[in-house]
PDB file of C-alpha atoms in Angstrom:
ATOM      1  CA  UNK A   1     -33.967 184.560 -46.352  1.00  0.00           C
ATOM      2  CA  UNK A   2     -34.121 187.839 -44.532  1.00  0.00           C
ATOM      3  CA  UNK A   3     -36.284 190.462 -45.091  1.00  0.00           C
ATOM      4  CA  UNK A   4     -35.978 193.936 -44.739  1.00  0.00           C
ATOM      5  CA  UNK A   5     -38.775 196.999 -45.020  1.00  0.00           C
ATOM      6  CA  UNK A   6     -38.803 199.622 -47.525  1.00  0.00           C
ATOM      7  CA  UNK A   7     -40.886 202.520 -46.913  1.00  0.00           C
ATOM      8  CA  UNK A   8     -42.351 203.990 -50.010  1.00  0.00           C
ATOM      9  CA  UNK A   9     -45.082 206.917 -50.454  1.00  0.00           C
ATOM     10  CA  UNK A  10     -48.830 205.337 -50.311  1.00  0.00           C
ATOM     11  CA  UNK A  11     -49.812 206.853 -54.067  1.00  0.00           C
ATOM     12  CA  UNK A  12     -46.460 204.398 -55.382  1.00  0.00           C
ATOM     13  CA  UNK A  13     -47.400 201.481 -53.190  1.00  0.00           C
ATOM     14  CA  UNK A  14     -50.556 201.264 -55.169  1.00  0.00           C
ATOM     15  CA  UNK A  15     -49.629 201.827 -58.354  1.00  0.00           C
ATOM     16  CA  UNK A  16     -46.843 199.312 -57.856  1.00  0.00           C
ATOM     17  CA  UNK A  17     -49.709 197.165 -56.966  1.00  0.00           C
ATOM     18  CA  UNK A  18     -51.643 197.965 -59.733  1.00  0.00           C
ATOM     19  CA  UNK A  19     -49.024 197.184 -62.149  1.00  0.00           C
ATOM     20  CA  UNK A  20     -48.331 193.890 -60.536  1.00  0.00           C
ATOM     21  CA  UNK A  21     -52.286 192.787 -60.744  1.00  0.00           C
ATOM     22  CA  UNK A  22     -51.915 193.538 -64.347  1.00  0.00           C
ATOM     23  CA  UNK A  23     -49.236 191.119 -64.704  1.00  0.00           C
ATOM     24  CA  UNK A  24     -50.358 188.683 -62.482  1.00  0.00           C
ATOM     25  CA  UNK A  25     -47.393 188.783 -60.266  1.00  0.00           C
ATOM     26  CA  UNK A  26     -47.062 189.665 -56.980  1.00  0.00           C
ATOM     27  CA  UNK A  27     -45.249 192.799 -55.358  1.00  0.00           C
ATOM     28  CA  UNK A  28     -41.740 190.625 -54.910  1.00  0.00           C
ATOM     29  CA  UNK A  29     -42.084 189.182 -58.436  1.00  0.00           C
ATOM     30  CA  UNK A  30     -42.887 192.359 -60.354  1.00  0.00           C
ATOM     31  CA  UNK A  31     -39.749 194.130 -58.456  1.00  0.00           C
ATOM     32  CA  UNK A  32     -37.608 191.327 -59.131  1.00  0.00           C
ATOM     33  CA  UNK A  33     -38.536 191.666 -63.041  1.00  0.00           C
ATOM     34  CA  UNK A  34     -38.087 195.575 -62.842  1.00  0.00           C
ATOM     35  CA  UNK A  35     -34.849 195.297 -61.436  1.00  0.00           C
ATOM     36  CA  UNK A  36     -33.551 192.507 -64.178  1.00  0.00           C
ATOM     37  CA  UNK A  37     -33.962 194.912 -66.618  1.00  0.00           C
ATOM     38  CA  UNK A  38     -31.470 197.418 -65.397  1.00  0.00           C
ATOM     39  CA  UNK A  39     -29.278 195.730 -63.152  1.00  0.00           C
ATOM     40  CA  UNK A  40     -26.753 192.879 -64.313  1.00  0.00           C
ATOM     41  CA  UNK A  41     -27.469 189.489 -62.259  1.00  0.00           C
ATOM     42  CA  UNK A  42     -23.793 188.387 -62.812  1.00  0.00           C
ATOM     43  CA  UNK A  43     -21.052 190.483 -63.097  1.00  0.00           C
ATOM     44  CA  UNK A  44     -20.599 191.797 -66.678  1.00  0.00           C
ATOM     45  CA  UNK A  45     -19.709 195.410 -67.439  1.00  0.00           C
ATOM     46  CA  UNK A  46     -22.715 197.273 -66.175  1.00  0.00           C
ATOM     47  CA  UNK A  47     -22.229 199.975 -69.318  1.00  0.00           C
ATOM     48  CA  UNK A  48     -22.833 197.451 -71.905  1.00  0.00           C
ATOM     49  CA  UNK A  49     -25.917 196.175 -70.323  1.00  0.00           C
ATOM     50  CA  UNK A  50     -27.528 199.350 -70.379  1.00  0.00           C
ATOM     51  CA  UNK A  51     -26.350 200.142 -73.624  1.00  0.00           C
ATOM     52  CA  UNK A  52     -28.243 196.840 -74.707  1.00  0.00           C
ATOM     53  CA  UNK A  53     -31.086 198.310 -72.862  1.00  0.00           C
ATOM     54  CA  UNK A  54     -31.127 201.333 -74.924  1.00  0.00           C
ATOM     55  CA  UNK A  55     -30.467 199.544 -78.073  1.00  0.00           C
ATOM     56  CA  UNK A  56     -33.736 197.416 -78.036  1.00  0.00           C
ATOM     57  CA  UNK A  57     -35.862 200.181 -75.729  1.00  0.00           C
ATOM     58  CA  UNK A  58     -38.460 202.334 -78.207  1.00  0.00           C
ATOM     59  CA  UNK A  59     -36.483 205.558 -78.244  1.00  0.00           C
ATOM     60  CA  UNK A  60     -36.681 208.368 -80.922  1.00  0.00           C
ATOM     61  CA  UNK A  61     -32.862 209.139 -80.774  1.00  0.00           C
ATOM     62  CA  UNK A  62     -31.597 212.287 -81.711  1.00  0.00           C
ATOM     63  CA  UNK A  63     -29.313 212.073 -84.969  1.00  0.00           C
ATOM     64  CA  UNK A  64     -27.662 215.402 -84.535  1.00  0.00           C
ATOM     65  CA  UNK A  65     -23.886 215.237 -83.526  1.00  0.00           C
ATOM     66  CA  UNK A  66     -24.265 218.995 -81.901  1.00  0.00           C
ATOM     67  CA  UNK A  67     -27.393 217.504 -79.932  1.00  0.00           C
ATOM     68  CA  UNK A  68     -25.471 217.617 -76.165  1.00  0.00           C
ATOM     69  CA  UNK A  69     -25.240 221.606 -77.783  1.00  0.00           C
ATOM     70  CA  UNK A  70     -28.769 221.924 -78.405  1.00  0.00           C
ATOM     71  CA  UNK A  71     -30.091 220.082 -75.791  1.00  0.00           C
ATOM     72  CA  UNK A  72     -27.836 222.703 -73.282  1.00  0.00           C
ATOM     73  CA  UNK A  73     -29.690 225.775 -75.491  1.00  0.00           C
ATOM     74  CA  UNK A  74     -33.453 224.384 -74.998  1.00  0.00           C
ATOM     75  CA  UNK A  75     -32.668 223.500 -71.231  1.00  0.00           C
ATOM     76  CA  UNK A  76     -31.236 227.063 -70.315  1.00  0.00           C
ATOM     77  CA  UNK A  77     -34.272 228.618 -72.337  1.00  0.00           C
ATOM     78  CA  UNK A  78     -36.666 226.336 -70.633  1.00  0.00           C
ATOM     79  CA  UNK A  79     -35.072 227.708 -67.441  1.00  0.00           C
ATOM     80  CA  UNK A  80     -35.334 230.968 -68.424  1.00  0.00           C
ATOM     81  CA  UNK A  81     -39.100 230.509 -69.744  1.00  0.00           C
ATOM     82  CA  UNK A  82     -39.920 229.000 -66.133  1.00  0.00           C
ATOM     83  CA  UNK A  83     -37.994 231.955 -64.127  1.00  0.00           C
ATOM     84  CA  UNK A  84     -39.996 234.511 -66.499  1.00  0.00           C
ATOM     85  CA  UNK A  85     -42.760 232.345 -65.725  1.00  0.00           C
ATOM     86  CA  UNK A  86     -42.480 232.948 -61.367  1.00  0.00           C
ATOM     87  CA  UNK A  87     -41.759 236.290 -61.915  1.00  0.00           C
ATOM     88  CA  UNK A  88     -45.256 237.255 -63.343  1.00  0.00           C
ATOM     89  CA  UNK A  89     -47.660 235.670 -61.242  1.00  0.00           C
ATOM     90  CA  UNK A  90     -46.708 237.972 -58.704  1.00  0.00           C
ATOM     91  CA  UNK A  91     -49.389 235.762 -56.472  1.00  0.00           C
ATOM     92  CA  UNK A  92     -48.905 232.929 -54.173  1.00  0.00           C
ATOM     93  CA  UNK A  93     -46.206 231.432 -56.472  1.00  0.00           C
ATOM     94  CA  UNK A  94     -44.156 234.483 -56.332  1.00  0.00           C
TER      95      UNK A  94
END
């Protein structure tokens, strides 16, 4: 088997590590389960495994059918909330 290095930032090394103590797995075996959960092992239309994903994840979904709509309104006023937002602290932020 080869092996190849992956550099990662030292704060997500350790809670990587964490995560795989609480498990009781190690580093290789806790990536190897993170990644089965997302990416298909064998072939198979990629689309319907994440849709399966979604289906059994614990998500509030949104039963609106103008939600993509909504969702645009509440993201440009969130932007607009944030520029507001820079443009009165007038400090160090500005």
């Amino acid at each position: 088997m080869n092996h190849r290095t992956i550099t990662l930032p030292a704060d997500l090394v350790e809670r990587l590590e964490l995560l795989a103590s609480q498990r009781g797995r190690s580093l290789d075996e806790l990536f190897a389960e993170l990644l089965s959960n997302y990416l298909p092992t064998s072939g198979g239309n990629w689309a319907l495994n994440v849709a399966a994903g979604m289906e059994t994840a614990d998500i509030d979904w949104i039963d609106d059918p103008d939600a993509s709509a909504h969702s645009r309104e509440l993201f440009k006023r969130h932007l607009d909330e944030k520029w507001k937002h820079t443009q009165n602290t007038g400090g160090s932020d500005a």
